[in-house]
Tab-separated table of C-alpha atoms in Angstrom:
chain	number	residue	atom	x	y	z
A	41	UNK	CA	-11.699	12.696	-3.361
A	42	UNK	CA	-9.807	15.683	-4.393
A	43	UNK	CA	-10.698	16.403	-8.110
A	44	UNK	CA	-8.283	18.305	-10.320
A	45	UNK	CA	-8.990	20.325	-13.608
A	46	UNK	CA	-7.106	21.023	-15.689
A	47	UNK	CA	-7.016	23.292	-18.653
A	48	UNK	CA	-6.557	23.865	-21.789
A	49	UNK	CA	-6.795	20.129	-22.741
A	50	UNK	CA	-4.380	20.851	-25.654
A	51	UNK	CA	-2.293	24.221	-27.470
A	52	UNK	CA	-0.371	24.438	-29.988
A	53	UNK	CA	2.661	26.436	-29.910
A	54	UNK	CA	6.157	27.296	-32.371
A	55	UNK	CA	9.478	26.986	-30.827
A	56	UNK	CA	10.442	29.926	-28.650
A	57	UNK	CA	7.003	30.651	-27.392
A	58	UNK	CA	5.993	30.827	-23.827
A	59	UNK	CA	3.222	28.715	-22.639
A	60	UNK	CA	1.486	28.320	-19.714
A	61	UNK	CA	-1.189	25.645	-18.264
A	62	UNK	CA	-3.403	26.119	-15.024
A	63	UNK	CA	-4.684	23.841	-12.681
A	64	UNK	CA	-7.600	23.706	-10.139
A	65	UNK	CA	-8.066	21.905	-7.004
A	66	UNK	CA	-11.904	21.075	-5.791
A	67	UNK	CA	-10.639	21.664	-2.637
A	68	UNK	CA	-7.272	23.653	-0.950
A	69	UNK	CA	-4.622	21.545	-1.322
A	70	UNK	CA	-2.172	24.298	0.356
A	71	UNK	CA	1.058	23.625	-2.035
A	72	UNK	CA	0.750	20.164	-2.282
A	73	UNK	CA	0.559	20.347	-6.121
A	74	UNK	CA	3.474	18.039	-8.699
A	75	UNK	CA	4.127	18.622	-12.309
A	76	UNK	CA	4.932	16.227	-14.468
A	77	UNK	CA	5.851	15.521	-18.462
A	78	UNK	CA	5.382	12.702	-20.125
A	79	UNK	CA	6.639	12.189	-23.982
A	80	UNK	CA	5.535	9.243	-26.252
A	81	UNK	CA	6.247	6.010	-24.868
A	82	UNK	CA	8.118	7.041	-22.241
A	83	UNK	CA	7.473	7.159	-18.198
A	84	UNK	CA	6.434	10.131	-16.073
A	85	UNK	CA	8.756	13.117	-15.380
A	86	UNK	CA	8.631	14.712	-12.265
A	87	UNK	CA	9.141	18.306	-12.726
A	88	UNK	CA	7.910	20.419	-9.883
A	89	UNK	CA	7.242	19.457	-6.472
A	90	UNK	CA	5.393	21.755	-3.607
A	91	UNK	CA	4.220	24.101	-6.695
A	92	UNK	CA	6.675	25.448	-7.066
A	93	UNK	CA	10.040	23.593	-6.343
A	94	UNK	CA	11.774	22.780	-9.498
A	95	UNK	CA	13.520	18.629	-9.582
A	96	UNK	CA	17.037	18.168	-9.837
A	97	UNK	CA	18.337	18.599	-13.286
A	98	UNK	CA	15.209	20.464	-14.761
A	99	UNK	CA	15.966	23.392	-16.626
A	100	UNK	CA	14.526	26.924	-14.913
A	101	UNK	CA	12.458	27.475	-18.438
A	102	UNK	CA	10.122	25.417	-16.411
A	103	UNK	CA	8.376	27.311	-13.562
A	104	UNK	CA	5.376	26.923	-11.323
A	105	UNK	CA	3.170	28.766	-8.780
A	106	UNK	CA	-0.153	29.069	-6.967
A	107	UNK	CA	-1.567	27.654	-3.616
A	108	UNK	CA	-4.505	26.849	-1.945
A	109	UNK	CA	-6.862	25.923	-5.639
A	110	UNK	CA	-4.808	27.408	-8.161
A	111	UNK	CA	-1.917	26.362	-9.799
A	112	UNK	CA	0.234	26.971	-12.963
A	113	UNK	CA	3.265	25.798	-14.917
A	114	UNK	CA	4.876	27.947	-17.154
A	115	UNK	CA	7.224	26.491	-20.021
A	116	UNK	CA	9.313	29.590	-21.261
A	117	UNK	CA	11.334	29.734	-24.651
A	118	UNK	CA	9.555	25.861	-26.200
A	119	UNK	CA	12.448	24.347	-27.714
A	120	UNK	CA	11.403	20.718	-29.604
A	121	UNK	CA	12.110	18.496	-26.718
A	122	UNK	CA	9.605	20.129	-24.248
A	123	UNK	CA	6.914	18.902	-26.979
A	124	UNK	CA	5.218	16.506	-24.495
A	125	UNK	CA	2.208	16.104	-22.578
A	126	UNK	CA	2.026	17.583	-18.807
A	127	UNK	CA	0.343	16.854	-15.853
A	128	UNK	CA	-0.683	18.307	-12.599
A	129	UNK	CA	-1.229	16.241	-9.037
A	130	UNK	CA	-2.175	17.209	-5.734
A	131	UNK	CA	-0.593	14.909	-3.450
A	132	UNK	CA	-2.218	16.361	0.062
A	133	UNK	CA	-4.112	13.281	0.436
A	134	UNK	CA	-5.193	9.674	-0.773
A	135	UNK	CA	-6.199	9.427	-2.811
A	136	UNK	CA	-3.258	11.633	-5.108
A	137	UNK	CA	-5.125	12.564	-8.224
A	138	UNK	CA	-4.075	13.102	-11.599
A	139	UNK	CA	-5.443	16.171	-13.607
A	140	UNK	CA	-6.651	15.364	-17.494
A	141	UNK	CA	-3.266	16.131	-18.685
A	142	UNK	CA	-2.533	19.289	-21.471
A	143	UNK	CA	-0.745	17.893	-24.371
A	144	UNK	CA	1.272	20.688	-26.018
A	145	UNK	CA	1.692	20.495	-29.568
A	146	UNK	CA	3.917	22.259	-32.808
B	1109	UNK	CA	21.135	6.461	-8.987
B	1110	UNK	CA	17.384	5.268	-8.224
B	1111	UNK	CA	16.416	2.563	-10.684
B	1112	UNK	CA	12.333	1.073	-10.483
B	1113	UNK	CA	12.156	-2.126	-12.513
B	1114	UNK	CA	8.672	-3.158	-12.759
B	1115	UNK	CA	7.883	-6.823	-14.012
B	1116	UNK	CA	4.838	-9.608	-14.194
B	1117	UNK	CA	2.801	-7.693	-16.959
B	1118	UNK	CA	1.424	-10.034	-19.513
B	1119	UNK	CA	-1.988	-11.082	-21.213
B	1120	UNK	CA	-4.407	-12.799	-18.754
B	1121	UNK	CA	-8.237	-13.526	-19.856
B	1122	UNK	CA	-11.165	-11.749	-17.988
B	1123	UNK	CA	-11.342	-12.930	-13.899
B	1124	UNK	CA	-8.212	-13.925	-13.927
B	1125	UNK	CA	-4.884	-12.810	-11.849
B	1126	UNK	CA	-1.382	-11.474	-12.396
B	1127	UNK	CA	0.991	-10.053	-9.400
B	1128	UNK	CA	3.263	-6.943	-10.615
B	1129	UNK	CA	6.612	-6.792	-9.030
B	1130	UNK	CA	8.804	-3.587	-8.530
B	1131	UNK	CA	12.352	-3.964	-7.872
B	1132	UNK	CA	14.243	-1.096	-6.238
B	1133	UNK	CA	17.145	0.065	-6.092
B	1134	UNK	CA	19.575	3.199	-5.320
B	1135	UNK	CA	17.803	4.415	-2.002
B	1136	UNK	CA	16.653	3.281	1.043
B	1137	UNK	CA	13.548	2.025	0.036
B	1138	UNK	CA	12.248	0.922	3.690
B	1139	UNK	CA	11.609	4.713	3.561
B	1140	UNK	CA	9.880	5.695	1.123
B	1141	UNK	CA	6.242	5.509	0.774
B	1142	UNK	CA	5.439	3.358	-3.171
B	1143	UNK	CA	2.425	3.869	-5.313
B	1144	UNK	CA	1.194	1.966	-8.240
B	1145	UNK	CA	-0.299	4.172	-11.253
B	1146	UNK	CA	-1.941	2.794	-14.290
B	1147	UNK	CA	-2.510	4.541	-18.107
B	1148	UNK	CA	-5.091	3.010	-19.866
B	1149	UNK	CA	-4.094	3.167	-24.030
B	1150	UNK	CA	-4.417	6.727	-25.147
B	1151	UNK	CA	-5.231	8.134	-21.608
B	1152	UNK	CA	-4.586	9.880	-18.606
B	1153	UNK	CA	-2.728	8.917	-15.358
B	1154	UNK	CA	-4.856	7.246	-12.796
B	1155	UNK	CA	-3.274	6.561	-8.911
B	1156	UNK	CA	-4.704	3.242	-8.168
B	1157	UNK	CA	-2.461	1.993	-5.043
B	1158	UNK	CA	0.010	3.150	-2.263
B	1159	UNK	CA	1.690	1.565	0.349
B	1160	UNK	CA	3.395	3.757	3.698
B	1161	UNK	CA	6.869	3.009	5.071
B	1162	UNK	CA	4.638	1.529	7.902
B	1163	UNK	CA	2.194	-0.635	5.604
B	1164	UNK	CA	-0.338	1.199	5.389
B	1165	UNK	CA	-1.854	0.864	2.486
B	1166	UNK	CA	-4.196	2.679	0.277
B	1167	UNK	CA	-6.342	2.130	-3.042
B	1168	UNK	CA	-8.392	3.860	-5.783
B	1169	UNK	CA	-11.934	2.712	-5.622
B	1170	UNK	CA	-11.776	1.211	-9.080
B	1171	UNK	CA	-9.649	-1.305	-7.825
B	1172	UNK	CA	-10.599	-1.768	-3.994
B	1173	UNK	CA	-11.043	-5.358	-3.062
B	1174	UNK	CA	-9.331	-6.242	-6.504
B	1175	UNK	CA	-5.805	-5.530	-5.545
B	1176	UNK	CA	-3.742	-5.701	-2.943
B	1177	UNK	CA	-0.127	-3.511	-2.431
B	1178	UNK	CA	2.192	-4.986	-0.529
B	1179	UNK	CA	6.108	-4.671	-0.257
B	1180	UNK	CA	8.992	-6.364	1.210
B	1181	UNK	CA	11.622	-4.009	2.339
B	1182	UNK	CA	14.179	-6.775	2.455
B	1183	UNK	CA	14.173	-7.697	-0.873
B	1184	UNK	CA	13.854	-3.982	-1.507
B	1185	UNK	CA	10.337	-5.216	-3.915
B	1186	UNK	CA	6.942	-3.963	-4.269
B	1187	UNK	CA	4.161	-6.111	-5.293
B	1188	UNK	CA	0.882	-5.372	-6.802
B	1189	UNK	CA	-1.376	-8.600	-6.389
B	1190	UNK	CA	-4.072	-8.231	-8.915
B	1191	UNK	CA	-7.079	-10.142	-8.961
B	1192	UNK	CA	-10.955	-10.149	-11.169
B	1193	UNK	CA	-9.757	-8.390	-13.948
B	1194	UNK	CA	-11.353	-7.086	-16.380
B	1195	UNK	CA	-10.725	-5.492	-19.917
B	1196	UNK	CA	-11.047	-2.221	-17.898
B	1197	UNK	CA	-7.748	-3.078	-16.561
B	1198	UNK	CA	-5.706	-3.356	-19.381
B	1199	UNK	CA	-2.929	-0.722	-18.934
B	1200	UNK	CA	0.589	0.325	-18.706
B	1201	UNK	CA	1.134	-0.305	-14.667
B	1202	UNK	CA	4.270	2.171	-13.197
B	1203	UNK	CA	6.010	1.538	-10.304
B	1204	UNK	CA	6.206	5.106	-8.074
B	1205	UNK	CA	9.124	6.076	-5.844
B	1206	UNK	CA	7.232	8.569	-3.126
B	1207	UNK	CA	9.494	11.495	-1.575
B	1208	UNK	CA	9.836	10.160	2.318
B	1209	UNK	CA	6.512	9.178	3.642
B	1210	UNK	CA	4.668	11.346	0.932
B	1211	UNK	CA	2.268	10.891	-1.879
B	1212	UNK	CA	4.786	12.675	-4.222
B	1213	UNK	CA	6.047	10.510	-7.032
B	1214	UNK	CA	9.062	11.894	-7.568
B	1215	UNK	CA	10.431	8.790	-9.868
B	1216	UNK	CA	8.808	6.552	-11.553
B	1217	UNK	CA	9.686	2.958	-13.445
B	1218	UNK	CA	9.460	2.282	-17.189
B	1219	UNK	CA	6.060	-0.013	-16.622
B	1220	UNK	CA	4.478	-3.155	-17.231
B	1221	UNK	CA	2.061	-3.969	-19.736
B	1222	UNK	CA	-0.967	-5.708	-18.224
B	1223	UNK	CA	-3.524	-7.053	-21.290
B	1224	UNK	CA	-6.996	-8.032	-20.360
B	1225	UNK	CA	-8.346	-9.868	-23.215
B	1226	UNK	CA	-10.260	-13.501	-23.920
């Protein structure tokens, strides 16, 4: 299995700040990499597909890139909604796997 | 608009069974490739089943000969039959929507909650 690490674990960060998280394939995953943000209680938000490829309807604040191992999401200008935790996925092949998750707080 | 309505959570004591349901709607679901993924309280996201527009089907070791995926595209449903569980189950089971015939969850249902307890 494909394992994905992901780091840091947590920040902490004021509104307007720019933020960004990285994650690592144990294997090339070419650009088969999702990001996704979860708040409390609530379901999954897909935010970028194929690293890089921002979802219908999510703001460009929210930016991705890498290949191959290496991946990041950038989060520019926080506001108080983007609060939330995020995850990364490689979806190249079963099975998809899930990294830790970065929880970015005030 | 693509709605995922997952039901069949509930509490159910150690070895026992429960079978999730997902109803779709808002796209041609016949086409899309559907995962399950689980979140244990306070954790992370764990894939633990996927099915192919074709059937084939695909699970997480933690829950290999446990579970079975299955779906029936005219009733636009996915199923999760889950049997032998244990408290390592307990969870907050989402329904995936997969982009095409790939892993990518691109939306997800609200979830069921699935209690292992005696």
């Amino acid at each position: 299995d494909i394992q994905m690490t992901q780091s840091p674990s947590s920040l902490s960060a004021s509104v307007g700040d720019s933020v960004t998280i990285t994650c690592r394939a144990s294997q090339g995953i070419r650009n088969s990499l999702a990001w996704f943000q979860q708040k409390p209680g609530k379901a999954p938000k897909s935010l970028i597909s194929a690293a890089f490829t921002l979802q219908s309807g999510v703001p460009s604040k929210f930016s991705g890139s890498g290949s191959g191992t290496d991946f990041t999401l950038t989060i520019n200008s926080l506001q108080p909604e983007d609060f939330a935790t995020y995850y990364c996925q490689q979806y190249l092949s079963y099975p998809p796997t899930f990294g830790g998750g970065t929880k970015v707080e005030i | 608009e693509v709605q995922l309505l997952e039901s069949g959570g509930g509490l159910v004591q150690p070895g026992g069974s429960l079978r999730l349901s997902c109803a779709a709607s808002g796209f041609s679901f016949s086409r899309n490739a559907m995962s399950w993924v689980r979140q244990a309280p306070g954790k992370g996201l764990e894939w633990i089943s996927g099915i192919r527009p074709r059937a084939d089907t695909y699970y997480a070791d933690s829950v290999k000969g446990r579970f079975t995926i299955s779906r029936d595209n005219s009733k636009s449903t996915l199923f999760l039959q889950m049997n032998s569980l244990t408290a390592e189950d307990t969870a907050l089971y989402y329904c995936a929507k997969g982009q095409e015939d790939s892993n990518y969850a691109e939306c997800w249902g609200q979830g069921t909650l699935v209690t292992v307890s005696s």
